[in-house]
Amino acid sequence: CKKSFLELTPQGEFLESNYYANPAQALTALVAAYDPLVTETGGLDGTYTDPLGPLNSASDDCFAGGGGSSDVPDWQAINNYTMTPAVGPQAGFWAINFQGVNRADVLLEKLPNVPGLSEDVLKRYTAEAHFLRAHYYFDLVRLFENVPLILNTLQISEVYQQPQAKPEEVYAQVEADLTAAIPDLPVTVAASENGRVTQGAAKALLGKVYLYEKKWALAASTLEEVNGTPGGTSTYGYKLLNNFGDIFSPTNKFNSESIFEIVHTGMQNYTWSNWNQFKSNVYVQMVGPRSFTGPIYYAGGYGFNPITPNLVAAMKGDPRYPYTIANIDSLTKATGTSYDESYQGTGYYIEKYAPKVKNIVTTGLTDLNWPNDYIEIRLADTYLMEAEALVQAGTNTGRAGDLLNAVRARVGLAAETPTLDNIYKERRLELATEGHRWFDLVRTGQAPAALAFKGFQAGKNEILPIPLTETLNGTQIKQNPGY
Amino acid sequence: STLNAQNILDKKISITLNNASLINVLNYLQKNDGVKFIYSNNAIDVNQQVSVDAKNLSLKNVLDQVLKSNGITYEVLKDRIILSKMTELKAAADVKLTKQNSITSAEAISIPITGKVIDKNGQPVIGASILEKGTTNGTTTDVNGNFKLNVEGPASVLTIAYIGYNNQEVTVGNQTDIAITLVEDVKALNEVVVVGYGTQRKATVTGAISSVKASDLQDQQVTRIDDALKGRTAGVNVVQSSGAPGSAPSIRIRGITSINNSDPLYVIDGVIVDNGGIDNINPNDVESIDVLKDASAAIYGSRASNGVIIITTKKGKQGPPKISYNGYIGFQGPVNKPELANASQYAMLRNEAVTNDGGTAIFANPESLGVGTNWQDQIFSNNALIQNHNLSINGATDKANYYTSFGYLDQDGIVMPSISNYKKFTFTTNTSYKVKKWLTIGENFTYSYTRNKNSLNTNSVFGGPLSSALNLDPLTPTVVTDINGQPNAGIYTSNANNIVRDAQGNPYGISNYVSQEITNPLAYVKTQQGNYGYATNLLGSAFIEVEPVTGFKFRSQISAKQAYYGSKSFTPIYYLNSSTSNLSNTSLYLENDKNLSWNIDNTLTYTHSFGKNNVTALIGTSAQKESGSGLGGTFLGLPVNTFNESSPNYALPNANKIANGFDNQPYTLASYFGRVTYDYDQKFLFTGIIRRDGSSKFGSNNVYGTFPSAQVGYVMSREGWFPTHSFIDYFKIRGSYGIVGNEMSLAPFQYTATIGSGRNYVFGDDGLIVGYSPNAPSNPNLRWEETRTANIGFDATLLNNLTVTFDIYKKTTKGMLQTVQLPAYAGFSAQPSANIGDMENKGVELNLGYSNRIGEFNYNIGGNISYNHNEVTYLGDQINFFKVGSVQNANYEIGRTEVGHPVGAFYGFEELGVFHSQAEIDNYKSANGTVIQPNAKPGDFKWNDTDGDGKITDADRKFLGNPLPTFTYGINFSANYRNFDIKLFGQGVWGNKIYQAYRRLDIASANYPIAALDAWTPTNTTGNYPRLTDSDPNNNFKNPSNFYLQNGAYFRIKTLQLGYTLPGAWLKKADVQRARVFLSSNNLATITGYKGYDPEISGGIDMGIYPQARTFMVGLDVTL
């Protein structure tokens, strides 16, 4: 009889056993599955964890930069290819993506039993969960190659029993999840739902996955559905913007070129006590020049990811240069102002995500409330991916040329032959600092040569080390070769 | 004396009583006519019926009437009348008694003997009863201790008894004049010890239990009852970590038992209260404090592993109403202030630091700057007032007892008293009624109200008066009368509307050199005026006790504690410096919280003796529930700028009213317990305890925990073979072993899987949606931390007067709660808690007490010392250590909790002194000949290359000392001579270190300690303080190292008190029973090598703690 006296229910906190009881709660679970897409700060290792920082630091587009050689050591380590299992950005990548996997697994397990959920909503949420799990696993397999494949939530007793799956098994699961998601996803969403997964986004991601798997024909045919007629408006309403610079403006979110956009907000008045909660874009703050006194840019940037001379040279004369590279050095000289050069500074900074005075939020702390979105998949990218797949497959080089030249024509460049080299070059210039370069170098085998100046070791640095804690304490996880 | 005797007997008496018992007559005379009687119950049958009828007759006449006719004779001794049996009649009676057996024996009676009864000091014992064993034949001793008695013969045995002394038996033999020395009863052994749900005689106690009685506490002027435990008992370490009025000390019983929570359990009159619950008890209402230190605590099961402190409050004492007042008033001041550089020294040192870094000197002529402002002198008050008044009324009859008291305390702090003050009002009342022979009911109620101003932000480098006074430059004036003369005049003019000003309208000085949180303390205080926290506590209990059959006792008690607490604070518009200001909106914050806990306890006790076997058995149940909630609100933009004007009544836009609130997670506990105590002839002792606790905090696989303990004792001195006249009067060895738990470190619902929020995402333009997902997997195995405790000890009384208690113990804590570091691929948002981690405490305790008298000089000496060794033995397979403690801008953590070391041991680099020359740097080489610190400069620290790798890296850090003392001790001495008394009480610790982090590392221009004057410079190459440098390339200052550690040992005279009790003759006239005046001092002197505010620091890191005051008081105790 005393037992009930001891069985209490928590105040203001839901028990897992009672939750997922209505459609509103199902939506909160869906939101939680999206949440790891924007893990700006905190993460599971308590550090700054935006993915662009490490990816740009790893590539030949940027250096790590910052205030000094020990400023954000994880970025410095990947910049120098001195990662060890304990030091490097892998802890953030690993944990965030597995957290995403878990949230998607929770969703897939709970959704069928949520009372009152309409058939349509159930289908859509389920499809979104599949898309998100595929998205997280695609990042994991690209970054680590050897990861455990966890498709349902784990009991504590099962946690230590998880072996690493073969990469092809993971890819197969990613394909399966995306294939399952596509038919149930909406073609378009209401403005208030912008940023939620659409059919186009899922097809674009699937095409990209096929490309990474070198399944050229599948990649080309899937991406073609997304791209439609080169230069025109696709079935899903995608169309290249006329003005390249408009793509990245926070006043032009969800534009017609955006296929999968990672949404940020400037309206939440975040302060330093909200660490771990930021859905603003802290990366914008990170890449601003330090102690800057000139016009256009915010004065209090942190000076990360200065542009390499290598990229500056490659972009020389390209119409996209001013929208890609901020030449702070000459700007300050021209305006008689000043800034503090970053560690590894070159005088050149990222322009696409630069903290601009005009984007400063009206309320709250500027540093922590940048509203800029990150467009992870955009039409120019899927054009170039399809072009590459077509060339590799050798099937329709005509369309490959149309795709390549649509991207070039948009910025007023003359047409070129769709060779692999030309497509790779175009990808670099079109998509510079957008987080694709390092993956492109690795998957096309150019990394050892292109990244030699940073210490890249072939056969080792194509993937990241597995975080130290994951291989200890009785797990089944084996460290990646070379680490 | 003849005259006196005559006077008494001539006293005129009126009395009429028919068939009253003799005792009633004697009491009547005693009460109404002030006649005192001495008699032995064995000799005089006071229940015999007598009759008396006297009107204005002499006492002699009355006594003759009452006594003589009943075979009682009397003698007058001074002011007393001693009654004894008339020998003639006795003889006749004896004849009657013995007639049946032997006629001849009737003739053999009446060997007359005489004797004298004295105490060990040779003083006569007056009124001791002498009884011939096995008869009713007896008498009492006279004023000289002499007696006369006729006994049957040489085989007769005399039993001599006197209150406060052990009974003694003497065989007459052939003696006719017998000298008897009575031995004082060792009081301690007859004392009762509260053991939880009952009491035990100290003589037969088997656990390690320390007791502090009201008599030990009454002359100590403490404002909190837990302070009274400091230094009083071995094994109980009380550290007052702040001298702020009303602040609670941390209490550790036998070391730190858990990395999570080591607070003991507090029980007040059977009511379990949480840590803050004892704030509300008036120390004057406390009758006794008993501390269960070993497995005897198992009676409190899952909450007992940190020890149990049982507080018993005063109840009415037999007799007519007694009204007592005691109170004192006093002044408090600081004992020690750190010495810092004055203005010209500061300027010189700043120049030195800047030029060492290659810069140019800042101050052209340091000498000209004089001494400047001594901020230490600005923040302390040397005469902070303290006053405390207590009034109590108590009394009892056979049927009822009552106790009521009022207490009032008002204490100013010694640091900025206008924002440091504590007021406490307490009211308590309890009564109990013996309604029937078998039925007793009673209740206990306490109300307390505290109001606490404490806006000082102490022991923090982030501002507040103490930190500011340590870091602020001495160049800044307290108050500025000539703004234009200031180097930063612009600051004053551009912020003219918001800077803080004194009563004359002059701005308080704003530093031109030191900023951030370091502000002018005089100005800071003005921004905190009025802010306070409050608490109202209602503690009540009622009980019923039924004894249907002798030996069976059933008791049921219901208790509740209702607390209301909250705060009010106001933030005006102010500008203290460029980084500490509020320029936007005034704000008022109000908070009101409440908390309720109740428990119901039922016990059944059975006591039985058969032969020499004595058994007490207890079984019981207990149920407890705790809940609480709170509501707070911020009101922004009030149209006023002072606390006194602030009010939530002002109309404000809704957006300016921000509410917050919380519910405490509820908590319930249901328990069953039992205890058996058995002794054979008070010689072989056994106690067994078992408690089963069910807690809402435990996981579903461990809803109930069982906590057993067994204790045995052996009173060797009761053995026949034990030498009776040796120096050992009493000797008991005892041992205990048991398992106790700690569920206090377990938060509610940690065992279950909960859903957490804050997993948000943005859809559309800025449409943030709050996401929810599971936190961590459930851990149905989650349970209490478990401590196995073993104890062996002895209690002894030597040479009548010396009591010794010795204990040696080992406590092993298993399954300390930790967060499990599950692999991240599991994807959980939070990590579950589990029972991982072990710790061990080993120690030795010794308590000594000695009392004696030399003539009229009575004295007591007591002392205790305890040793404890703490060691973390396991932290799980994944973690070897936790970082503990941090200082702003230090390169590393200050301490570690690491396997093989005490909790939170200091960890850092070891400096081996400064390099006095380049040659010393060049010669400091590793084994393979490389220079270890090639970049060092003369004046930099030589770091110990602990790992011998030829470089100074973080791997060279090592353990540098223990923040916890290994030895704690206390001594007390009290004595009285005639009307004068003296009390001296001191306590100390030994074996710990203190990390002193006074100077802000990130503020290069912060003031320097006076020791910096000995810094190495090219002209002071023998200096042993590291060279001053702002860039600190050698990390002389930024590396945590033994440079910051000081010996934390101290001995402190806690109390010194002189009292004078007014002579009885004066008081009699005023109808006052007792009156005593005293002068007293707390913390009169401290012997320590520590150069800081106060060596008494909990946790061992001193960033500017609020030091304890030295107090001088005058007080008065009066009993009517």
Tab-separated table of N, CA and C in Angstrom, chain B residues 84-146:
chain	number	residue	atom	x	y	z
B	84	SER	N	16.165	12.031	62.302
B	84	SER	CA	16.607	10.641	62.390
B	84	SER	C	15.656	9.876	63.304
B	85	LYS	N	15.819	8.561	63.238
B	85	LYS	CA	14.905	7.716	64.000
B	85	LYS	C	15.339	7.684	65.469
B	86	MET	N	14.355	7.675	66.347
B	86	MET	CA	14.694	7.570	67.761
B	86	MET	C	15.225	6.183	68.036
B	87	THR	N	16.400	6.077	68.623
B	87	THR	CA	17.036	4.771	68.801
B	87	THR	C	16.258	3.891	69.762
B	88	GLU	N	15.663	4.510	70.765
B	88	GLU	CA	14.910	3.690	71.738
B	88	GLU	C	13.790	2.932	71.027
B	89	LEU	N	13.099	3.709	70.234
B	89	LEU	CA	11.977	3.097	69.548
B	89	LEU	C	12.440	2.064	68.543
B	90	LYS	N	13.554	2.435	67.915
B	90	LYS	CA	14.129	1.517	66.941
B	90	LYS	C	14.434	0.180	67.599
B	91	ALA	N	15.006	0.276	68.779
B	91	ALA	CA	15.328	-0.947	69.503
B	91	ALA	C	14.070	-1.779	69.722
B	92	ALA	N	13.045	-1.091	70.106
B	92	ALA	CA	11.796	-1.813	70.353
B	92	ALA	C	11.283	-2.462	69.077
B	93	ALA	N	11.376	-1.713	68.019
B	93	ALA	CA	10.913	-2.228	66.730
B	93	ALA	C	11.716	-3.453	66.323
B	94	ASP	N	13.017	-3.344	66.486
B	94	ASP	CA	13.871	-4.454	66.098
B	94	ASP	C	13.505	-5.713	66.874
B	95	VAL	N	13.180	-5.513	68.131
B	95	VAL	CA	12.788	-6.671	68.927
B	95	VAL	C	11.595	-7.341	68.269
B	96	LYS	N	10.658	-6.471	67.850
B	96	LYS	CA	9.464	-7.009	67.200
B	96	LYS	C	9.843	-7.762	65.931
B	97	LEU	N	10.693	-7.138	65.184
B	97	LEU	CA	11.048	-7.719	63.888
B	97	LEU	C	11.737	-9.064	64.032
B	98	THR	N	12.631	-9.137	64.975
B	98	THR	CA	13.469	-10.324	65.061
B	98	THR	C	12.869	-11.401	65.953
B	99	LYS	N	11.815	-11.055	66.626
B	99	LYS	CA	11.250	-11.960	67.621
B	99	LYS	C	10.974	-13.361	67.065
B	100	GLN	N	10.399	-13.368	65.896
B	100	GLN	CA	10.007	-14.660	65.328
B	100	GLN	C	11.200	-15.582	65.177
B	101	ASN	N	12.322	-14.973	64.804
B	101	ASN	CA	13.484	-15.814	64.493
B	101	ASN	C	14.203	-16.288	65.746
B	102	SER	N	14.537	-15.328	66.525
B	102	SER	CA	15.370	-15.730	67.667
B	102	SER	C	15.153	-14.763	68.818
B	103	ILE	N	14.918	-15.294	69.899
B	103	ILE	CA	14.704	-14.433	71.067
B	103	ILE	C	16.011	-13.876	71.559
B	104	THR	N	17.028	-14.694	71.461
B	104	THR	CA	18.316	-14.237	71.985
B	104	THR	C	18.843	-13.033	71.214
B	105	SER	N	18.575	-13.030	69.916
B	105	SER	CA	19.103	-11.919	69.129
B	105	SER	C	18.519	-10.598	69.607
B	106	ALA	N	17.336	-10.651	70.176
B	106	ALA	CA	16.754	-9.424	70.681
B	106	ALA	C	17.611	-8.827	71.779
B	107	GLU	N	18.299	-9.723	72.436
B	107	GLU	CA	19.157	-9.204	73.506
B	107	GLU	C	20.515	-8.802	72.965
B	108	ALA	N	20.849	-9.332	71.774
B	108	ALA	CA	22.201	-9.083	71.255
B	108	ALA	C	22.291	-7.785	70.471
B	109	ILE	N	21.218	-7.039	70.361
B	109	ILE	CA	21.235	-5.822	69.552
B	109	ILE	C	22.023	-4.705	70.199
B	110	SER	N	22.136	-3.652	69.378
B	110	SER	CA	22.621	-2.388	69.894
B	110	SER	C	24.088	-2.378	70.234
B	111	ILE	N	24.869	-2.667	69.168
B	111	ILE	CA	26.281	-2.291	69.305
B	111	ILE	C	26.351	-0.836	68.846
B	112	PRO	N	26.711	0.059	69.671
B	112	PRO	CA	26.770	1.457	69.248
B	112	PRO	C	28.030	1.696	68.411
B	113	ILE	N	27.832	2.275	67.288
B	113	ILE	CA	29.004	2.656	66.492
B	113	ILE	C	28.883	4.136	66.117
B	114	THR	N	30.012	4.725	65.837
B	114	THR	CA	30.019	6.097	65.333
B	114	THR	C	30.790	6.084	64.029
B	115	GLY	N	30.638	7.123	63.276
B	115	GLY	CA	31.368	7.187	62.017
B	115	GLY	C	31.356	8.587	61.433
B	116	LYS	N	32.122	8.740	60.384
B	116	LYS	CA	32.188	10.027	59.717
B	116	LYS	C	32.207	9.792	58.213
B	117	VAL	N	31.413	10.562	57.488
B	117	VAL	CA	31.369	10.424	56.027
B	117	VAL	C	32.008	11.671	55.414
B	118	ILE	N	32.999	11.459	54.613
B	118	ILE	CA	33.671	12.585	53.939
B	118	ILE	C	33.727	12.315	52.440
B	119	ASP	N	33.997	13.373	51.675
B	119	ASP	CA	34.232	13.168	50.246
B	119	ASP	C	35.719	13.036	49.995
B	120	LYS	N	36.097	12.909	48.758
B	120	LYS	CA	37.503	12.612	48.473
B	120	LYS	C	38.432	13.750	48.857
B	121	ASN	N	37.845	14.941	49.035
B	121	ASN	CA	38.687	16.058	49.452
B	121	ASN	C	38.710	16.226	50.963
B	122	GLY	N	38.116	15.279	51.662
B	122	GLY	CA	38.119	15.344	53.109
B	122	GLY	C	37.019	16.226	53.676
B	123	GLN	N	36.171	16.732	52.826
B	123	GLN	CA	35.079	17.581	53.301
B	123	GLN	C	33.960	16.693	53.842
B	124	PRO	N	33.369	17.080	54.984
B	124	PRO	CA	32.277	16.263	55.515
B	124	PRO	C	31.099	16.239	54.553
B	125	VAL	N	30.440	15.100	54.463
B	125	VAL	CA	29.230	14.994	53.657
B	125	VAL	C	28.051	15.082	54.617
B	126	ILE	N	27.294	16.154	54.506
B	126	ILE	CA	26.215	16.430	55.453
B	126	ILE	C	24.934	15.823	54.940
B	127	GLY	N	24.232	15.100	55.819
B	127	GLY	CA	22.913	14.589	55.452
B	127	GLY	C	22.950	13.310	54.641
B	128	ALA	N	24.114	12.637	54.622
B	128	ALA	CA	24.161	11.343	53.943
B	128	ALA	C	23.353	10.338	54.756
B	129	SER	N	22.682	9.441	54.082
B	129	SER	CA	21.871	8.478	54.827
B	129	SER	C	22.680	7.223	55.109
B	130	ILE	N	22.553	6.734	56.340
B	130	ILE	CA	23.262	5.526	56.760
B	130	ILE	C	22.172	4.513	57.093
B	131	LEU	N	22.249	3.379	56.477
B	131	LEU	CA	21.211	2.389	56.696
B	131	LEU	C	21.860	1.044	56.942
B	132	GLU	N	21.340	0.382	57.985
B	132	GLU	CA	21.829	-0.966	58.214
B	132	GLU	C	21.134	-1.864	57.190
B	133	LYS	N	21.921	-2.545	56.415
B	133	LYS	CA	21.367	-3.272	55.283
B	133	LYS	C	20.380	-4.338	55.747
B	134	GLY	N	19.292	-4.460	55.033
B	134	GLY	CA	18.295	-5.480	55.337
B	134	GLY	C	17.362	-5.080	56.467
B	135	THR	N	17.511	-3.863	56.981
B	135	THR	CA	16.631	-3.391	58.043
B	135	THR	C	16.103	-2.019	57.686
B	136	THR	N	15.298	-1.462	58.560
B	136	THR	CA	14.896	-0.071	58.398
B	136	THR	C	15.659	0.811	59.368
B	137	ASN	N	16.653	0.234	59.977
B	137	ASN	CA	17.460	0.960	60.955
B	137	ASN	C	18.414	1.895	60.234
B	138	GLY	N	18.322	3.192	60.540
B	138	GLY	CA	19.218	4.110	59.858
B	138	GLY	C	19.259	5.479	60.478
B	139	THR	N	20.122	6.307	59.963
B	139	THR	CA	20.248	7.681	60.438
B	139	THR	C	20.851	8.530	59.330
B	140	THR	N	21.108	9.795	59.654
B	140	THR	CA	21.779	10.666	58.690
B	140	THR	C	22.942	11.366	59.366
B	141	THR	N	23.873	11.797	58.532
B	141	THR	CA	25.061	12.454	59.097
B	141	THR	C	24.737	13.895	59.478
B	142	ASP	N	25.489	14.372	60.451
B	142	ASP	CA	25.266	15.752	60.913
B	142	ASP	C	26.156	16.714	60.138
B	143	VAL	N	26.210	17.916	60.633
B	143	VAL	CA	26.912	18.979	59.932
B	143	VAL	C	28.398	18.696	59.773
B	144	ASN	N	28.920	17.856	60.649
B	144	ASN	CA	30.340	17.519	60.540
B	144	ASN	C	30.546	16.199	59.813
B	145	GLY	N	29.454	15.658	59.295
B	145	GLY	CA	29.565	14.382	58.600
B	145	GLY	C	29.517	13.195	59.550
B	146	ASN	N	29.292	13.476	60.810
B	146	ASN	CA	29.319	12.393	61.800
B	146	ASN	C	27.952	11.747	61.937
